[in-house]
Amino acid sequence: MTLSNPLLQDFDLPPYSSIRPEHVEPAISQILEENRQAISQLLQSQSAAPSWQGLILALDELNARLGRAWGPVSHLNAVCNSSAMRSAYEACLPKLSEYWTEMGQNRPLFEAYAALAKSPASKDFDVAQKTTLEHALRDFRLSGIDLAEAEQQRYGAIQMKLSELSSNFSNQLLDATQAWTKHIVDEAELAGLPDSAKAQMAQAAAAKELEGWLITLEFPSYYAVLTYADDRDLREELYAAYCTRASDQGPNAGEFDNGPLMEQILDLRQELAQLLDFAHYGELSLEGKMAESTGQVLHFLRDLGVRSKPFALSDLQQLQAFATEQGCADVQSWDVGYYSEKLRQQRYSISQEQVRAWFPIDKVLTGLFAIVQRLYGIEIRELSGFDTWHPDVRLFEISEQGKHVGRFFFDLYARANKRGGAWMDGARDQRRSASGELINPVANLVCNFTPAVNGQPALLTHDEVTTLFHEFGHGLHHLLTRVEHASVSGINGVAWDAVELPSQFMENWCWEPEGLALISAHFESGEPLPAELLEKMLAAKNFQSGLMMMRQLELSLFDFELHATHGDGRSVLQVVEAIRNEVAVLRPPAYNRFANGFAHIFAGGYAAGYYSYKWAEVLSADAFSKFEEEGVLNAETGRAFREAILARGGSQKPMLLFVDFRGREPSIDALLRHSGLAEDAA
Ligand SMILES: [Zn+2]
């Protein structure tokens, strides 16, 4: 097995096409075992006076080997899910969890780090090295290094259980998403839907050898119906199916219910926090974040809420008035998207569908690359002849003055058995190896855009373009790092609530005339986006931004309160209710179970951290305001941003990096102004 197991080979890029589920468990088990042995040998050899090379670089090497095998497995599980791959993946989760807990509670390893941090040599360490040690010592503490043995065991058991529960949460959500479809044979039922959406539904039907159209709960399909379907009952039916996924309500009630998992996850997180002497998980989550206290987070969110609510109420009033004119006197949750789109069209005569024609994927990519090449002084070219997990996947190389910088994969389109949403995954970290070789970074960028249909190129909505820029911003943060120490290079070691700075920052270019000129060209005529259309888009940009802000604040407050008050006797639903009383301007129906699909906080890394999006938006808006002052394609400002923020990753505190770039601490003004929520705009 060893010889033929691709996960155990030494490779540059993963041999995706030859990785089989049966390779997974043997490879991971073997690597974990070999790493354990290597670490114990390493500790013996380093026991007298640990050195950077002997300890940290040696451990980096072992971690990298584990990451080289596990990274592709976890990636395939997300983008090419199958029951066999899923079982193989899951079989490894407890082993990995056990391994990481063991490392975090490894006393001799902790002592070696502590000795290195106190050694005379450490005085000469650079800032990235010092931060590496500081983070490591903090993580030992958060892994329970100071706990008594019985408590350490409990800690390990909790971590293992949490990793299993999170994985179950994701699986049930994916299964629930796939379990529901609606087969349409009479096209009249799809009245109002754009051709592109219908074409995709026809493709989905054909893939199952059905006539007509198939509506699914994958996001592009859900979004199209809620935004365009004239049939109110159809919208309501789809809304109900979508917002009850993996719950005790809706068409598949009880079948994939995440409810009990959520309570268990929250209980265990609370117990974990208390083991480590924190009052609650909210407090634990702030360790290593930019925000300094739970009070600061809650105040930040509530302050934004107070400022935004009048705008949201006015948005809703205008929507209701418009809907009433159209014959809908009681706007419900499944009407909001539909009438909002109609109102947007009436007010600005513009629709997401209409602008698609100007955003064919290749033009968008060429334009995106041109923008970042200009700002950051890099070159990007497409590579061919690489191994992949799907024929749609593309690979690109970034270089700088002829020197290789990094590579990224694009997997852009929605398809069956692929997890929804969009994300960047740092597939390989930049680091300098013990032998002095610079290992360059690799990133996976995954989206779920509407695929090409009817022989046309894939045409993106402006929202999709924005998502692409967002994920690419994460990618650049990972790829343009100048840090050579694995644990703080790229996005590693970056405070969670600052990690969205580079991504949200990139979105700004989708709204600037100079940026749009580069990323748009009609797919048939090649003409750039007409100035008139651009003006309308800009006018429409902050359409309903009050409602959008309140929705984000609702999610952020719900997440933070849930983790900061768990154990006070309230159920998840009761917390949802309390937060809605505070911030919701439109009440969703009682059966709504959005929390059961809130994977960010139950299956991702955003627990008690969803506020990070808003927090980082303050940073990104304020950082961008410097470009507004100095020119949005100003190469000098671009270089300054790159060197202050992108290049330095997790090597220093985010506030320090921000101040280095902006010359002062962040202010909320730019965000309010960009969102049309500044007081003088009321
Ligand atoms: Zn992001």
XYZ file of C-alpha atoms in Angstrom, residues 2-404:
403
model
C 2.728 2.446 0.957
C 4.447 2.316 -2.389
C 1.302 2.858 -4.395
C -0.407 5.299 -2.031
C -0.269 8.704 -3.755
C -0.834 10.532 -0.468
C 2.468 9.199 0.814
C 4.453 10.256 -2.218
C 6.491 13.393 -2.333
C 4.701 15.612 -4.847
C 4.704 19.217 -5.957
C 0.960 19.573 -6.566
C -1.407 16.855 -5.311
C -2.070 13.973 -7.736
C -5.816 14.559 -7.349
C -6.963 12.185 -10.048
C -5.254 9.205 -8.457
C -6.355 9.799 -4.865
C -8.898 7.140 -3.889
C -10.909 6.895 -0.675
C -9.007 3.728 0.263
C -5.737 5.672 0.306
C -6.894 8.100 2.943
C -6.962 6.281 6.244
C -3.764 4.260 5.780
C -1.824 7.357 4.719
C -3.030 9.554 7.546
C -2.510 6.830 10.161
C 0.987 6.172 8.945
C 1.960 9.848 8.891
C 0.542 10.467 12.354
C 2.484 7.521 13.715
C 5.718 8.559 12.021
C 5.255 12.151 13.183
C 4.796 11.005 16.775
C 8.022 9.056 16.633
C 9.857 11.899 14.948
C 8.672 14.379 17.562
C 9.765 12.250 20.450
C 13.197 11.752 18.865
C 13.421 15.435 18.125
C 12.641 16.317 21.731
C 15.375 14.006 22.952
C 17.912 15.534 20.618
C 16.811 19.087 21.492
C 16.450 18.554 25.215
C 19.575 20.484 26.238
C 19.064 23.716 24.324
C 16.470 23.767 21.592
C 17.311 25.747 18.475
C 15.063 27.343 15.862
C 16.261 24.957 13.208
C 16.253 21.871 15.407
C 12.817 22.488 16.869
C 10.621 24.824 14.819
C 11.829 24.028 11.312
C 11.811 20.316 12.074
C 8.226 20.551 13.328
C 7.246 22.654 10.300
C 8.490 19.824 8.126
C 6.372 17.264 9.971
C 3.286 19.488 9.863
C 3.827 20.113 6.181
C 3.939 16.396 5.469
C 0.669 15.893 7.298
C -0.855 18.893 5.496
C 0.346 17.599 2.136
C -1.685 14.436 2.632
C -4.672 15.788 4.540
C -5.136 19.017 2.531
C -6.136 17.276 -0.712
C -8.387 14.831 1.151
C -10.272 17.568 2.905
C -10.450 19.499 -0.359
C -11.823 16.533 -2.331
C -14.343 15.879 0.402
C -15.638 19.419 -0.165
C -15.553 19.611 -3.950
C -16.117 15.988 -5.055
C -18.087 14.547 -2.202
C -18.943 10.848 -2.405
C -20.067 8.513 0.329
C -16.785 6.582 0.169
C -14.651 9.732 0.379
C -16.833 11.047 3.142
C -16.407 7.891 5.233
C -12.663 7.913 4.665
C -12.494 11.567 5.640
C -14.583 11.022 8.734
C -12.586 8.023 9.823
C -9.556 10.316 10.054
C -11.166 13.148 11.999
C -10.888 11.544 15.465
C -7.314 10.502 14.738
C -6.356 14.027 13.769
C -8.201 15.554 16.662
C -6.436 13.171 19.045
C -3.096 13.990 17.476
C -3.539 17.766 17.753
C -4.769 17.515 21.323
C -1.771 15.352 22.150
C 0.595 17.901 20.607
C -1.106 20.769 22.418
C -0.749 18.965 25.712
C 2.721 17.591 25.126
C 4.592 18.877 28.166
C 8.162 18.300 26.882
C 7.212 19.972 23.597
C 5.770 22.954 25.463
C 8.923 23.169 27.587
C 11.092 23.109 24.487
C 9.134 26.070 23.058
C 9.319 27.918 26.364
C 13.076 27.280 26.590
C 13.582 28.512 23.041
C 11.544 31.644 23.756
C 13.777 32.371 26.760
C 17.065 31.392 25.124
C 19.748 34.022 24.439
C 19.392 33.267 20.714
C 15.775 34.445 20.790
C 16.919 38.039 21.314
C 18.070 38.052 17.698
C 14.939 36.483 16.263
C 13.035 38.544 13.740
C 9.491 39.651 14.458
C 7.919 36.701 12.605
C 9.949 34.273 14.688
C 8.992 35.999 17.903
C 5.317 35.966 16.947
C 5.571 32.290 16.015
C 6.762 31.477 19.533
C 4.246 33.784 21.180
C 1.358 32.160 19.262
C 2.645 28.681 20.019
C 2.843 29.338 23.760
C -0.654 30.830 23.681
C -1.968 27.803 21.799
C -0.432 25.425 24.337
C -2.294 27.294 27.028
C -5.526 27.096 25.016
C -4.918 23.384 24.485
C -4.925 22.848 28.229
C -1.214 22.441 28.872
C -1.740 23.695 32.443
C -4.635 21.349 33.207
C -4.497 18.348 35.529
C -4.360 15.010 33.755
C -8.030 14.132 34.096
C -9.022 17.537 32.773
C -6.617 17.164 29.887
C -8.282 13.918 28.966
C -11.668 15.566 29.099
C -10.344 18.393 26.928
C -9.175 15.867 24.337
C -12.476 14.026 24.390
C -14.373 17.288 23.876
C -12.210 18.332 20.939
C -12.664 14.963 19.304
C -16.401 15.035 19.767
C -16.627 18.604 18.483
C -14.787 17.776 15.323
C -17.124 14.833 14.719
C -20.240 16.912 15.416
C -19.144 19.717 13.093
C -18.551 17.255 10.327
C -21.995 15.696 10.915
C -23.520 19.168 10.805
C -21.987 19.818 7.368
C -22.993 16.430 6.044
C -26.592 16.711 7.140
C -26.800 20.167 5.617
C -25.398 18.906 2.327
C -27.699 15.871 2.381
C -30.712 18.014 3.194
C -29.799 20.378 0.356
C -29.616 17.503 -2.100
C -32.649 15.643 -0.785
C -35.152 18.172 -2.050
C -35.868 18.965 -5.690
C -38.906 20.120 -7.561
C -39.590 18.839 -11.011
C -41.377 21.273 -13.320
C -42.935 20.161 -16.593
C -45.040 23.200 -17.403
C -42.804 26.137 -18.279
C -45.574 28.558 -17.319
C -44.854 27.780 -13.687
C -41.426 29.354 -14.157
C -42.791 32.664 -15.420
C -40.519 35.575 -14.549
C -37.324 33.534 -14.387
C -34.493 34.628 -16.667
C -33.464 32.302 -19.483
C -30.096 31.604 -17.885
C -31.747 30.232 -14.761
C -34.191 28.164 -16.773
C -31.373 26.801 -18.911
C -29.551 25.710 -15.799
C -32.678 24.058 -14.426
C -33.150 22.262 -17.734
C -29.565 21.033 -17.476
C -30.194 19.830 -13.940
C -33.273 17.950 -15.169
C -31.394 16.437 -18.104
C -28.633 15.261 -15.760
C -31.299 13.166 -14.019
C -32.831 12.094 -17.324
C -35.947 14.117 -16.710
C -37.936 16.249 -19.124
C -38.451 19.903 -18.322
C -36.800 21.689 -15.431
C -35.462 20.766 -12.029
C -35.400 23.289 -9.196
C -32.835 22.449 -6.529
C -31.752 24.013 -3.248
C -28.299 24.820 -4.588
C -27.835 28.530 -4.224
C -28.088 29.732 -7.856
C -31.379 27.873 -8.256
C -32.799 29.050 -4.920
C -31.724 32.614 -5.592
C -33.237 32.691 -9.085
C -36.660 31.552 -7.886
C -36.775 33.874 -4.868
C -35.699 36.837 -6.992
C -37.656 36.304 -10.187
C -40.468 33.745 -9.974
C -43.826 35.478 -10.422
C -45.572 32.536 -8.803
C -45.789 33.490 -5.141
C -46.647 29.945 -4.038
C -43.560 28.611 -5.773
C -41.404 31.204 -4.014
C -42.942 30.330 -0.678
C -42.493 26.614 -1.275
C -38.824 27.048 -2.120
C -38.244 29.500 0.708
C -39.743 27.040 3.185
C -37.668 24.144 1.843
C -34.464 26.189 1.953
C -34.750 27.804 5.370
C -35.802 24.562 7.046
C -32.945 22.482 5.679
C -31.530 20.102 8.274
C -34.204 20.897 10.841
C -37.383 19.669 12.510
C -39.506 21.724 10.091
C -40.272 21.830 6.400
C -40.663 19.168 3.699
C -37.963 16.871 5.114
C -38.694 17.645 8.760
C -36.676 15.564 11.167
C -34.808 13.640 8.506
C -31.483 15.495 8.694
C -32.157 17.533 11.817
C -29.095 19.462 12.992
C -30.965 20.769 16.068
C -29.692 18.218 18.618
C -26.159 18.520 17.203
C -26.233 22.276 17.700
C -27.172 21.987 21.367
C -24.426 19.420 21.890
C -21.877 21.588 20.118
C -22.791 24.582 22.275
C -22.660 22.541 25.490
C -19.236 21.197 24.646
C -17.870 24.595 23.656
C -19.108 26.020 26.937
C -17.492 23.191 28.873
C -14.252 23.668 26.957
C -14.173 27.387 27.727
C -14.762 26.768 31.404
C -12.059 24.102 31.561
C -9.658 26.794 30.376
C -10.966 29.300 32.912
C -12.986 31.465 30.585
C -16.478 32.536 31.546
C -17.889 31.369 28.215
C -16.951 30.427 24.686
C -17.310 34.031 23.507
C -14.442 34.991 25.766
C -12.314 32.040 24.672
C -12.935 32.875 21.022
C -11.493 36.369 21.469
C -8.068 34.979 22.371
C -5.897 35.871 19.417
C -8.479 38.163 17.867
C -8.122 41.874 17.310
C -11.187 42.750 19.426
C -10.175 43.063 23.037
C -13.275 42.086 24.990
C -16.763 40.653 24.595
C -18.122 44.032 25.713
C -16.242 45.745 22.911
C -17.682 43.340 20.312
C -21.250 43.686 21.543
C -20.960 47.453 21.763
C -19.527 47.613 18.259
C -22.422 45.582 16.823
C -25.151 47.355 18.777
C -23.771 50.763 17.877
C -23.862 49.864 14.185
C -27.379 48.559 14.737
C -28.595 51.796 16.263
C -27.059 53.801 13.423
C -28.480 51.542 10.715
C -31.949 50.675 11.931
C -33.657 53.887 10.770
C -32.284 53.245 7.263
C -33.528 49.646 7.394
C -37.012 50.671 8.494
C -37.174 53.183 5.702
C -35.984 50.533 3.194
C -38.737 48.194 4.344
C -41.400 50.879 4.233
C -40.479 51.738 0.657
C -40.513 48.071 -0.285
C -43.918 47.534 1.284
C -45.337 50.616 -0.415
C -44.059 49.412 -3.772
C -45.352 45.858 -3.224
C -48.771 47.210 -2.240
C -48.960 49.059 -5.570
C -48.218 45.720 -7.228
C -51.010 44.036 -5.331
C -49.098 42.515 -2.414
C -50.292 44.144 0.795
C -48.389 41.900 3.221
C -44.771 41.438 2.228
C -43.439 38.154 3.592
C -39.919 36.774 3.705
C -40.383 35.026 0.325
C -41.484 38.302 -1.270
C -38.573 40.457 -0.188
C -36.122 39.326 -2.871
C -38.785 39.430 -5.589
C -40.200 42.889 -4.935
C -36.771 44.258 -4.108
C -35.576 43.204 -7.533
C -38.671 44.738 -9.163
C -38.240 47.954 -7.199
C -34.572 48.068 -8.081
C -35.506 47.658 -11.749
C -38.141 50.345 -11.558
C -35.920 52.775 -9.724
C -32.651 52.156 -11.525
C -33.870 50.050 -14.469
C -31.165 47.559 -13.809
C -31.130 43.900 -12.893
C -28.487 41.365 -11.968
C -29.503 39.406 -15.066
C -29.155 42.351 -17.384
C -25.560 43.006 -16.420
C -24.515 39.352 -16.787
C -23.940 39.877 -20.509
C -21.067 42.253 -19.700
C -19.302 39.877 -17.357
C -18.183 36.795 -19.284
C -15.807 34.852 -17.084
C -12.680 35.295 -19.198
C -13.039 39.065 -19.381
C -13.599 39.246 -15.645
C -10.502 37.168 -14.953
C -8.340 39.138 -17.369
C -9.540 42.373 -15.781
C -9.064 41.119 -12.238
C -5.529 40.069 -13.065
C -4.816 43.417 -14.742
C -5.933 45.256 -11.609
C -3.788 43.265 -9.206
C -0.843 43.258 -11.579
C -0.988 47.025 -11.648
C -1.483 47.447 -7.899
C 0.996 44.891 -6.667
C 3.550 44.635 -9.448
C 2.991 40.946 -10.122
C 2.388 38.877 -13.261
C -0.200 36.117 -13.631
C -0.289 33.421 -16.295
C -2.354 30.301 -16.819
C -0.655 26.922 -16.593
C -1.651 23.766 -18.411
C -0.917 20.075 -18.124
C -1.630 19.611 -14.415
C -3.499 16.990 -12.475
C -6.998 17.964 -11.351
C -10.238 16.860 -9.669
C -12.577 18.200 -12.358
C -12.180 19.308 -15.988
C -13.431 22.836 -15.192
C -10.526 23.514 -12.848
C -7.853 25.984 -13.963
C -4.390 26.655 -12.569
C -2.474 29.959 -12.571
C 0.974 31.097 -11.590
C 1.917 34.397 -9.976
C 5.410 35.697 -10.560
C 7.237 38.905 -9.830
C 10.001 40.186 -12.075
C 10.370 36.720 -13.500
C 10.550 35.053 -10.089
C 7.971 32.449 -9.076
